[in-house]
Coordinates of C-alpha atoms in Angstrom, one line a residue:
M1 CA -50.1 -172.9 67.0
V2 CA -52.7 -174.7 64.9
N3 CA -51.2 -177.7 63.1
C4 CA -52.9 -177.7 59.7
F5 CA -50.8 -180.5 58.2
S6 CA -51.5 -183.0 61.0
S7 CA -55.1 -183.1 60.1
C8 CA -54.2 -184.3 56.6
F9 CA -51.4 -186.8 57.3
G10 CA -50.6 -187.0 60.9
S11 CA -53.3 -189.1 62.5
I12 CA -53.2 -192.4 60.7
D13 CA -50.8 -194.9 61.9
G14 CA -49.3 -197.6 59.7
G15 CA -48.3 -199.6 62.7
S16 CA -49.3 -203.0 61.5
T17 CA -46.3 -205.2 61.3
I18 CA -45.9 -206.9 57.9
P19 CA -45.9 -210.6 58.6
G20 CA -44.2 -211.3 55.3
L21 CA -41.2 -209.2 56.3
S22 CA -41.1 -210.5 59.8
T23 CA -40.9 -214.1 58.6
C24 CA -37.6 -213.3 56.8
L25 CA -35.7 -212.5 60.0
T26 CA -32.8 -214.7 60.9
S27 CA -32.3 -215.8 64.5
G28 CA -34.6 -213.0 65.6
N29 CA -32.4 -210.2 64.2
A30 CA -34.3 -207.2 62.9
R31 CA -34.0 -206.3 59.2
C32 CA -34.3 -202.7 57.9
V33 CA -36.7 -201.7 55.2
N34 CA -34.3 -199.5 53.1
A35 CA -36.3 -199.1 49.9
L36 CA -39.8 -197.9 49.1
N37 CA -41.1 -197.1 45.6
W38 CA -44.6 -196.2 44.4
A39 CA -44.8 -197.8 40.9
Q40 CA -47.2 -198.0 38.0
D41 CA -48.8 -194.6 38.8
G42 CA -49.2 -195.6 42.5
E43 CA -50.9 -198.9 41.9
L44 CA -48.0 -200.8 43.4
L45 CA -45.7 -200.3 46.4
I46 CA -42.2 -201.9 46.0
S47 CA -40.2 -202.6 49.2
S48 CA -36.9 -204.2 50.0
G49 CA -34.1 -204.1 52.5
D50 CA -31.7 -206.1 54.6
D51 CA -33.5 -209.4 54.0
T52 CA -32.5 -209.0 50.2
K53 CA -36.1 -209.8 49.1
I54 CA -38.3 -207.6 47.0
R55 CA -42.0 -207.4 48.0
V56 CA -44.7 -206.0 45.7
W57 CA -47.8 -204.7 47.4
R58 CA -51.1 -203.8 45.7
M59 CA -54.2 -202.2 47.2
D60 CA -56.7 -205.0 47.8
P61 CA -60.1 -204.1 46.2
T62 CA -61.9 -206.5 48.5
G63 CA -60.7 -204.4 51.5
Y64 CA -59.2 -207.4 53.3
G65 CA -56.2 -209.3 51.9
G66 CA -55.6 -211.8 54.7
A67 CA -52.5 -212.1 56.8
N68 CA -49.9 -210.5 54.5
T69 CA -51.6 -207.2 54.4
L70 CA -50.2 -203.7 54.9
R71 CA -52.8 -201.5 56.4
T72 CA -53.4 -198.1 57.8
G73 CA -54.9 -198.0 61.2
T74 CA -55.2 -196.1 64.5
R75 CA -53.4 -198.5 66.7
P76 CA -49.7 -198.1 67.7
S77 CA -47.1 -200.5 66.2
S78 CA -46.5 -202.0 69.6
S79 CA -50.1 -203.0 70.1
L80 CA -51.3 -206.5 69.6
T81 CA -54.6 -206.9 67.7
S82 CA -56.4 -210.0 66.4
E83 CA -57.1 -210.4 62.7
A84 CA -60.8 -209.9 63.5
E85 CA -60.2 -206.6 65.1
K86 CA -58.1 -205.5 62.1
S87 CA -60.7 -206.5 59.5
S88 CA -63.4 -204.7 61.4
N89 CA -61.4 -201.5 61.9
A90 CA -63.2 -198.7 60.1
M91 CA -59.9 -196.9 59.4
D92 CA -58.5 -199.7 57.2
E93 CA -59.0 -197.6 54.1
Y94 CA -55.8 -198.5 52.3
P95 CA -55.3 -202.3 52.7
F96 CA -52.3 -203.3 50.6
V97 CA -51.8 -207.0 50.0
C98 CA -48.5 -208.6 49.1
Q99 CA -48.7 -210.0 45.6
A100 CA -45.2 -211.2 45.0
V101 CA -42.0 -212.0 46.9
I102 CA -38.8 -212.1 44.8
S103 CA -35.5 -213.5 46.0
T104 CA -32.9 -211.2 44.6
G105 CA -29.8 -213.2 45.1
H106 CA -27.9 -210.2 46.5
T107 CA -25.4 -211.3 49.2
Q108 CA -25.6 -208.0 51.1
N109 CA -28.3 -205.5 52.0
V110 CA -30.5 -204.0 49.3
F111 CA -30.3 -200.2 49.5
N112 CA -32.7 -199.2 46.8
A113 CA -35.3 -200.8 44.5
Q114 CA -37.1 -199.1 41.6
M115 CA -39.6 -200.3 39.0
L116 CA -38.6 -199.1 35.6
P117 CA -41.3 -197.0 33.8
F118 CA -43.6 -198.6 31.2
S119 CA -42.5 -202.1 32.3
T120 CA -42.7 -204.7 35.0
R121 CA -38.9 -204.7 35.5
I122 CA -37.5 -203.9 38.9
A123 CA -33.9 -202.8 39.4
T124 CA -32.0 -203.1 42.7
V125 CA -28.7 -202.0 44.1
S126 CA -26.9 -203.5 47.0
G127 CA -23.9 -203.5 49.3
D128 CA -22.4 -206.4 47.3
R129 CA -21.7 -203.8 44.5
Q130 CA -24.1 -205.4 42.1
V131 CA -27.0 -203.9 40.1
R132 CA -29.7 -206.5 39.3
V133 CA -32.8 -206.4 37.2
F134 CA -35.8 -208.6 37.7
D135 CA -38.9 -209.3 35.7
V136 CA -41.7 -211.8 36.4
G137 CA -44.2 -210.2 33.9
E138 CA -47.7 -209.1 34.8
A139 CA -47.6 -211.4 37.8
V140 CA -45.5 -208.9 39.6
G141 CA -48.6 -206.8 40.4
Q142 CA -51.4 -209.3 40.3
S143 CA -51.1 -212.8 41.6
P144 CA -52.7 -215.4 39.3
T145 CA -53.9 -217.4 42.3
G146 CA -54.9 -214.4 44.4
S147 CA -52.4 -215.3 47.0
E148 CA -48.8 -214.3 47.6
M149 CA -46.5 -215.7 44.9
S150 CA -42.8 -216.4 45.5
Y151 CA -40.1 -216.3 42.8
N152 CA -36.5 -217.4 43.2
T153 CA -33.6 -215.7 41.6
R154 CA -33.4 -218.0 38.6
Q155 CA -37.0 -217.4 37.7
S156 CA -36.9 -213.6 38.0
C157 CA -33.4 -212.2 37.5
I158 CA -32.7 -211.1 33.9
R159 CA -29.5 -209.1 34.3
V160 CA -26.6 -208.8 36.8
L161 CA -24.3 -205.8 36.4
H162 CA -20.9 -205.5 38.1
C163 CA -19.9 -202.1 36.7
H164 CA -19.4 -200.5 40.1
S165 CA -16.4 -201.2 42.3
G166 CA -18.0 -199.8 45.5
R167 CA -21.3 -200.4 47.3
T168 CA -24.1 -199.3 45.1
K169 CA -26.5 -197.0 46.9
R170 CA -29.3 -195.4 44.8
I171 CA -31.2 -195.8 41.5
I172 CA -32.7 -193.0 39.4
T173 CA -35.1 -194.1 36.6
E174 CA -35.5 -192.3 33.4
D175 CA -38.4 -192.0 31.0
S176 CA -37.7 -195.4 29.5
P177 CA -38.1 -199.0 30.4
D178 CA -34.4 -199.7 29.4
L179 CA -32.4 -196.7 30.9
F180 CA -31.6 -195.9 34.5
L181 CA -28.8 -194.3 36.5
T182 CA -27.0 -195.7 39.6
V183 CA -24.6 -194.1 42.1
A184 CA -22.1 -195.9 44.3
E185 CA -19.4 -195.4 46.9
D186 CA -16.7 -195.7 44.1
G187 CA -17.6 -192.1 43.3
Q188 CA -19.2 -193.0 40.0
V189 CA -22.6 -192.4 38.4
R190 CA -23.4 -194.9 35.6
Q191 CA -26.1 -195.1 33.0
H192 CA -27.3 -198.6 32.2
D193 CA -29.0 -199.5 29.0
L194 CA -30.7 -202.9 29.0
R195 CA -31.0 -202.9 25.2
T196 CA -27.2 -203.6 25.0
S197 CA -25.0 -206.1 26.7
H198 CA -21.4 -206.2 27.7
S199 CA -19.0 -208.2 29.8
C200 CA -18.2 -206.5 33.1
T201 CA -15.4 -209.0 33.9
S202 CA -13.5 -208.1 30.8
G203 CA -13.5 -204.4 31.6
A204 CA -15.9 -203.5 28.8
C205 CA -18.2 -201.5 30.9
P206 CA -19.3 -198.2 29.4
A207 CA -17.5 -195.2 30.8
P208 CA -19.3 -193.6 33.8
L209 CA -21.1 -190.3 33.5
V210 CA -19.4 -189.0 36.6
D211 CA -16.2 -190.1 38.4
L212 CA -15.5 -188.1 41.6
P213 CA -12.6 -188.7 44.0
H214 CA -14.9 -189.2 47.0
E215 CA -17.7 -191.6 47.9
L216 CA -21.2 -190.9 46.7
S217 CA -24.4 -192.0 48.4
T218 CA -27.3 -190.1 46.8
I219 CA -28.5 -188.9 43.4
A220 CA -31.5 -186.8 42.4
L221 CA -33.2 -186.0 39.1
S222 CA -36.4 -184.2 38.2
P223 CA -38.6 -185.4 35.3
L224 CA -39.0 -181.8 34.3
T225 CA -35.2 -181.4 33.8
P226 CA -34.0 -184.9 33.0
Y227 CA -30.8 -183.6 31.5
Q228 CA -29.6 -182.5 34.9
F229 CA -28.9 -184.5 38.1
V230 CA -27.4 -183.8 41.5
V231 CA -25.0 -186.1 43.4
G232 CA -23.9 -186.0 47.0
G233 CA -21.8 -188.0 49.4
E234 CA -18.6 -187.6 51.4
S235 CA -18.0 -184.0 50.5
P236 CA -19.2 -180.6 51.8
Y237 CA -20.7 -180.0 48.3
A238 CA -23.3 -181.6 46.1
H239 CA -22.6 -181.3 42.4
L240 CA -25.0 -180.5 39.6
F241 CA -24.2 -182.2 36.3
D242 CA -25.6 -181.4 32.9
R243 CA -25.7 -184.0 30.1
R244 CA -26.6 -181.7 27.1
H245 CA -23.5 -182.1 25.0
A246 CA -24.7 -182.7 21.5
G247 CA -23.2 -180.0 19.3
R248 CA -23.0 -177.4 22.1
Y249 CA -20.4 -175.7 24.3
L250 CA -22.4 -176.3 27.4
R251 CA -19.8 -175.2 29.8
A252 CA -19.6 -171.9 28.0
E253 CA -23.3 -171.5 28.3
W254 CA -23.0 -171.9 32.0
G255 CA -20.1 -169.5 32.1
M256 CA -17.5 -172.3 32.3
P257 CA -14.6 -173.2 29.9
P258 CA -15.6 -176.2 27.7
D259 CA -14.3 -179.6 28.5
E260 CA -14.7 -182.0 25.6
E261 CA -13.3 -185.1 27.4
S262 CA -16.1 -185.4 30.0
A263 CA -19.3 -187.3 29.5
T264 CA -21.1 -184.7 31.7
T265 CA -20.3 -181.2 32.9
C266 CA -20.3 -180.1 36.5
V267 CA -22.0 -176.7 36.1
R268 CA -22.9 -175.8 39.7
R269 CA -22.1 -176.8 43.3
F270 CA -24.5 -176.6 46.2
G271 CA -23.0 -175.9 49.6
R272 CA -23.3 -174.3 53.0
R273 CA -21.2 -171.3 54.2
S274 CA -20.1 -173.1 57.4
R275 CA -20.3 -176.4 59.2
A276 CA -22.9 -177.2 61.8
K277 CA -21.9 -176.9 65.5
G278 CA -20.1 -180.0 66.4
E279 CA -19.6 -181.1 62.8
K280 CA -15.9 -182.1 62.3
K281 CA -13.8 -180.9 59.4
G282 CA -13.3 -183.8 56.9
Y283 CA -16.5 -185.6 58.1
E284 CA -19.0 -183.7 56.0
H285 CA -21.5 -186.0 54.4
I286 CA -24.6 -185.4 52.3
T287 CA -27.0 -188.4 53.0
G288 CA -30.0 -187.5 50.8
A289 CA -30.9 -185.4 47.8
R290 CA -34.2 -184.7 46.0
M291 CA -35.1 -182.5 43.0
S292 CA -38.6 -181.1 42.8
A293 CA -40.9 -182.9 40.4
W294 CA -43.2 -179.9 40.5
N295 CA -40.9 -177.1 39.3
G296 CA -37.7 -178.9 38.3
H297 CA -35.3 -176.4 39.9
E298 CA -35.6 -176.8 43.7
V299 CA -33.1 -179.1 45.3
L300 CA -33.2 -180.6 48.8
L301 CA -30.0 -181.8 50.5
S302 CA -29.8 -183.5 53.9
Y303 CA -26.5 -183.3 55.8
N304 CA -25.2 -185.7 58.4
S305 CA -25.1 -184.0 61.9
D306 CA -26.9 -181.0 60.4
G307 CA -30.2 -180.0 58.9
V308 CA -32.0 -180.1 55.5
Y309 CA -31.3 -177.3 53.1
L310 CA -33.3 -175.9 50.1
F311 CA -31.4 -174.7 47.0
S312 CA -32.5 -173.6 43.5
T313 CA -30.6 -174.1 40.3
R314 CA -32.0 -170.7 39.2
D315 CA -30.2 -168.8 42.0
E316 CA -27.2 -166.7 41.2
P317 CA -24.0 -168.6 42.2
E318 CA -21.0 -167.1 43.9
S319 CA -17.6 -167.5 42.3
P320 CA -15.0 -169.4 44.4
Q321 CA -12.5 -166.5 43.9
G322 CA -14.9 -164.3 45.9
S323 CA -14.6 -166.3 49.1
R324 CA -13.6 -164.5 52.2
S325 CA -12.7 -167.6 54.2
I326 CA -9.6 -167.5 56.4
L327 CA -9.2 -171.3 56.2
T328 CA -5.9 -172.7 55.0
P329 CA -5.8 -175.9 53.0
N330 CA -6.1 -179.0 55.0
P331 CA -3.4 -181.5 53.9
K332 CA -4.8 -184.2 56.1
R333 CA -6.6 -187.1 54.5
R334 CA -10.3 -187.5 55.0
R335 CA -11.3 -190.2 57.5
I336 CA -10.7 -193.8 56.6
G337 CA -13.0 -195.1 53.9
T338 CA -14.1 -191.7 52.5
T339 CA -11.2 -191.3 50.1
K340 CA -12.0 -193.3 47.0
S341 CA -9.6 -196.3 46.5
P342 CA -11.5 -198.9 44.5
P343 CA -10.7 -202.5 45.6
S344 CA -10.2 -205.2 43.1
R345 CA -13.3 -207.1 42.2
D346 CA -11.6 -210.3 43.3
E347 CA -10.5 -208.9 46.6
P348 CA -13.1 -207.9 49.3
S349 CA -12.5 -204.4 50.8
I350 CA -11.9 -205.6 54.4
Y351 CA -9.4 -205.3 57.2
S352 CA -7.3 -208.3 58.1
D353 CA -8.6 -210.7 60.7
M354 CA -5.7 -209.9 63.1
E355 CA -6.1 -206.1 62.7
M356 CA -9.9 -206.3 63.4
T357 CA -9.4 -208.5 66.4
Y358 CA -6.8 -206.1 67.8
Q359 CA -9.2 -203.1 67.3
L360 CA -12.1 -205.0 68.9
D361 CA -10.0 -205.9 72.0
T362 CA -8.8 -202.3 72.3
L363 CA -12.3 -200.9 72.1
L364 CA -13.6 -203.4 74.6
A365 CA -10.9 -202.5 77.0
D366 CA -11.6 -198.7 76.7
S367 CA -15.4 -198.8 76.3
D368 CA -16.2 -198.1 80.0
D369 CA -13.9 -195.0 80.0
A370 CA -15.4 -193.8 76.7
M371 CA -19.0 -194.1 78.1
D372 CA -18.0 -192.3 81.3
E373 CA -16.5 -189.4 79.2
I374 CA -19.7 -189.2 77.1
D375 CA -21.8 -189.0 80.3
E376 CA -19.7 -186.2 81.6
E377 CA -19.9 -184.3 78.3
S378 CA -23.6 -184.5 78.2
Q379 CA -23.8 -182.7 81.5
V380 CA -21.8 -179.7 80.3
D381 CA -23.8 -176.5 80.7
E382 CA -25.4 -175.6 77.4
E383 CA -24.6 -171.9 77.6
D384 CA -20.9 -172.6 78.1
E385 CA -21.0 -175.0 75.1
E386 CA -22.7 -172.5 72.9
T387 CA -20.2 -169.8 73.9
E388 CA -17.2 -172.0 72.9
E389 CA -18.8 -172.9 69.6
D390 CA -19.6 -169.3 68.8
E391 CA -15.9 -168.4 69.4
D392 CA -15.0 -171.1 66.9
E393 CA -17.4 -170.0 64.2
D394 CA -14.7 -168.7 61.9
N395 CA -13.0 -172.1 61.9
R396 CA -16.2 -173.7 60.6
M397 CA -16.4 -171.5 57.5
F398 CA -15.9 -173.3 54.1
N399 CA -13.5 -172.1 51.4
P400 CA -15.1 -173.1 48.1
A401 CA -11.8 -172.9 46.3
E402 CA -10.3 -175.7 48.3
A403 CA -10.8 -179.4 49.0
D404 CA -13.1 -180.2 46.1
A405 CA -12.8 -182.0 42.8
H406 CA -14.5 -179.0 41.0
Q407 CA -12.9 -176.1 42.8
T408 CA -13.5 -173.6 40.0
V409 CA -17.3 -174.3 39.7
P410 CA -19.5 -171.6 41.2
V411 CA -21.4 -172.3 44.4
I412 CA -25.1 -171.9 45.1
Y413 CA -26.0 -171.3 48.7
P414 CA -29.2 -172.3 50.5
R415 CA -32.6 -170.5 50.3
M416 CA -33.9 -172.1 53.5
Q417 CA -32.8 -174.4 56.3
F418 CA -35.0 -176.9 58.1
T419 CA -34.0 -178.1 61.6
G420 CA -35.2 -180.0 64.6
H421 CA -34.6 -183.6 63.5
C422 CA -31.4 -185.6 64.0
N423 CA -29.4 -187.2 61.2
V424 CA -26.4 -189.0 62.7
E425 CA -26.8 -192.7 62.9
T426 CA -28.0 -193.7 59.4
V427 CA -28.1 -192.5 55.8
K428 CA -31.5 -190.8 55.5
D429 CA -33.4 -189.7 52.4
V430 CA -35.2 -186.3 52.2
N431 CA -38.4 -185.6 50.2
F432 CA -41.0 -183.1 49.2
L433 CA -44.7 -183.5 50.2
G434 CA -47.9 -182.1 48.9
P435 CA -49.4 -181.8 45.4
H436 CA -47.2 -178.8 44.7
D437 CA -44.2 -179.8 46.8
E438 CA -45.4 -177.3 49.5
F439 CA -43.8 -179.2 52.4
V440 CA -40.4 -180.8 53.2
T441 CA -40.0 -184.0 55.2
S442 CA -37.1 -186.0 56.6
G443 CA -36.7 -189.0 59.0
S444 CA -34.8 -188.7 62.3
D445 CA -32.8 -190.8 64.7
D446 CA -35.5 -190.5 67.4
G447 CA -38.0 -192.7 65.4
N448 CA -40.0 -189.7 64.1
F449 CA -40.3 -187.9 60.8
F450 CA -40.5 -184.2 60.6
I451 CA -42.6 -182.0 58.3
W452 CA -41.8 -178.3 57.5
R453 CA -43.5 -175.7 55.4
K454 CA -41.2 -175.1 52.5
S455 CA -41.9 -171.4 52.0
T456 CA -41.1 -170.4 55.6
G457 CA -39.0 -173.2 57.1
E458 CA -41.7 -173.5 59.9
L459 CA -41.9 -176.9 61.6
V460 CA -45.4 -178.2 61.0
D461 CA -45.5 -181.6 62.7
I462 CA -43.5 -184.4 64.2
L463 CA -44.9 -187.9 63.7
E464 CA -43.8 -191.2 65.1
G465 CA -42.8 -193.4 62.2
D466 CA -40.5 -196.1 63.5
E467 CA -39.5 -197.8 66.8
R468 CA -35.9 -196.7 66.3
V469 CA -35.0 -194.6 63.2
V470 CA -36.9 -193.3 60.2
N471 CA -34.9 -193.4 56.9
V472 CA -37.3 -193.4 54.0
I473 CA -40.5 -191.4 53.3
E474 CA -42.3 -191.7 50.0
S475 CA -45.5 -189.9 49.1
H476 CA -48.1 -191.5 46.8
P477 CA -48.2 -189.8 43.4
H478 CA -52.0 -189.0 43.6
L479 CA -53.5 -190.1 46.9
P480 CA -52.9 -188.4 50.3
L481 CA -50.9 -191.4 51.4
V482 CA -47.4 -191.5 52.7
A483 CA -45.3 -194.7 53.2
V484 CA -42.6 -194.6 55.9
S485 CA -39.9 -197.1 56.8
G486 CA -36.7 -197.4 58.9
I487 CA -34.8 -199.7 61.1
D488 CA -37.6 -201.9 62.3
T489 CA -39.4 -204.5 60.1
T490 CA -42.5 -202.5 59.4
I491 CA -43.8 -200.2 56.7
K492 CA -46.2 -197.5 58.0
L493 CA -48.9 -195.8 55.9
F494 CA -50.1 -192.3 56.9
A495 CA -53.3 -191.0 55.5
P496 CA -56.1 -188.5 56.3
T497 CA -58.5 -189.0 59.1
R498 CA -61.0 -187.0 61.1
R499 CA -59.9 -188.5 64.4
I500 CA -57.6 -186.9 66.9
P501 CA -54.0 -187.4 65.7
S502 CA -52.6 -190.2 67.8
F503 CA -49.1 -190.3 66.4
S504 CA -48.3 -186.7 66.3
R505 CA -45.6 -185.8 68.8
W506 CA -46.2 -182.0 68.4
S507 CA -47.1 -181.6 72.1
N508 CA -43.5 -182.7 73.0
A509 CA -41.9 -180.8 70.1
E510 CA -39.6 -178.6 72.1
T511 CA -38.1 -181.5 74.1
I512 CA -37.6 -183.5 71.0
K513 CA -35.9 -180.7 69.2
K514 CA -33.6 -180.0 72.2
N515 CA -32.6 -183.6 72.5
N516 CA -31.9 -183.9 68.8
A517 CA -29.8 -180.8 68.8
Q518 CA -27.6 -182.2 71.6
T519 CA -27.2 -185.5 69.7
S520 CA -26.3 -183.7 66.5
R521 CA -23.7 -181.7 68.2
R522 CA -22.2 -184.8 69.8
G523 CA -22.2 -186.5 66.4
L524 CA -21.5 -190.1 65.5
S525 CA -17.9 -190.0 66.8
G526 CA -19.2 -189.1 70.2
S527 CA -21.2 -192.3 70.7
A528 CA -19.1 -195.2 72.0
E529 CA -22.0 -197.5 71.5
L530 CA -22.2 -196.7 67.8
Q531 CA -18.4 -197.0 67.5
F532 CA -18.6 -200.4 69.0
A533 CA -21.4 -201.4 66.7
H534 CA -19.6 -200.3 63.6
L535 CA -16.4 -202.2 64.7
V536 CA -18.4 -205.3 65.2
L537 CA -20.1 -204.8 61.8
N538 CA -16.6 -204.5 60.1
Y539 CA -15.4 -207.5 62.0
E540 CA -18.3 -209.6 60.8
Q541 CA -17.8 -208.4 57.2
A542 CA -14.1 -209.2 57.4
L543 CA -14.8 -212.8 58.6
R544 CA -17.5 -213.3 55.9
G545 CA -15.1 -212.0 53.2
L546 CA -12.4 -214.4 54.3
R547 CA -14.9 -217.3 54.2
D548 CA -16.1 -216.3 50.8
T549 CA -12.5 -216.2 49.4
E550 CA -12.0 -219.7 50.7
G551 CA -14.9 -221.0 48.7
G552 CA -17.5 -220.9 51.3
H553 CA -20.6 -218.7 51.5
S554 CA -22.4 -217.4 54.5
E555 CA -26.1 -216.8 54.4
E556 CA -26.0 -214.5 57.4
L557 CA -26.7 -210.8 56.6
T558 CA -25.2 -207.8 58.4
Q559 CA -27.7 -205.7 60.3
C560 CA -28.3 -202.2 59.1
I561 CA -26.3 -200.2 61.7
N562 CA -25.5 -197.5 59.2
Q563 CA -26.1 -197.6 55.4

């Protein structure tokens, strides 16, 4: 099959390590790049991550910006090249020089950073539950000295918001330099207005737009329909909310009874008819959401241990009463941490030191047996495995009338499914590509990112984008340029070239898809190594929290095992 998309995006590697990001590493530990944002109509690229610093990149008009330059090239990320070789590379068509480095003051990993429209303000959200806003004026995009400028928190931070009681995960900007939305693991969506001030410590925070009983990790909004937004998280369903309340019975217009007490109205749910093979009940998780900026009605959702699904707000929903599921209600509580129970702002949400030590010792004692069991499971004949899963298909069906905060809201089912990648280890975004959103893209646990044709679901290309895991893919608003980041400390740029695609993995596509399918069926719970990593992560957070409550402060940051 001829791969038409690889000729456009698949053959440029962004494998140049960013020296500025690498210098932020502590004791040689890798720091993820969690946030990418094209700002000021694509003139700037904003990045941030586990080092808690914001970096502002601008294309260098001279074509060579020195050491701290993000470039496209044809060499792999693992290759070592001299600066002379880099500057003479004919493929360095998009050299981005780092103009500013801003220390945010966040005490935990930054998950998202967005520049607010019509301004030089940058908003960030972090695992420390804070929302921060920074502004260094015009210097944010153009260094007065021509070299990289550094700004500390006191110089740059203009607002710190403590409205959320859980880890804040994503930001959505609106058509204003003062308004933006944030979503957090406390199950809330909040709108922040920088024109007004309030005291978060006195409980005077404005009421949230959305307050759901489960954790949220993603939010999406289209500029064509700014009155609607979609949220997703620890639930089988994503929820579409509508904000048009002024003088209208909005719920009645959508066929729902009016509810005057809510700030927003849940008018639709998006969901699948059944779980993926190997996906456990109560562990459903939507990691990424995106609404089309081209047509305003298409919605992409990425599911943990499953694929990417395409929905449309214009499709006819199905009433929950029409469900034919034979499932009975599940009285069991969802897994630890997924049921919302907001901690006090003065008390960190952690396990006790004794409990964590006990769990650590227990897992260490059983780790060898767990790994042996996993090795045996991986050798099970695939045909027998598929037969058993097919027999259990009825047990994987969802009942829309049960186990959801909006049980009576109609459900819209997918138009298309996109598979082949693996979304188990981290929280991955999903995105559209192309001038008319003709393509769909997602990162994968195998270090690649996948591109599908939206109209048919056909896999178009597989491109190497990270040494470990690809989490974020952002397309330039005008240029044929895609920025990619993940677990390692590099940002990659993919752009057109006439050379033979060197980072396309299409020739090995079948093997990659087969391995990813096996990993997805096994899921996160099947990996003893990941269980151990998560336990160590919680243990480190517990110790840090205890030190902080005693008046100390640790500068050490937790690695991004799972956002």
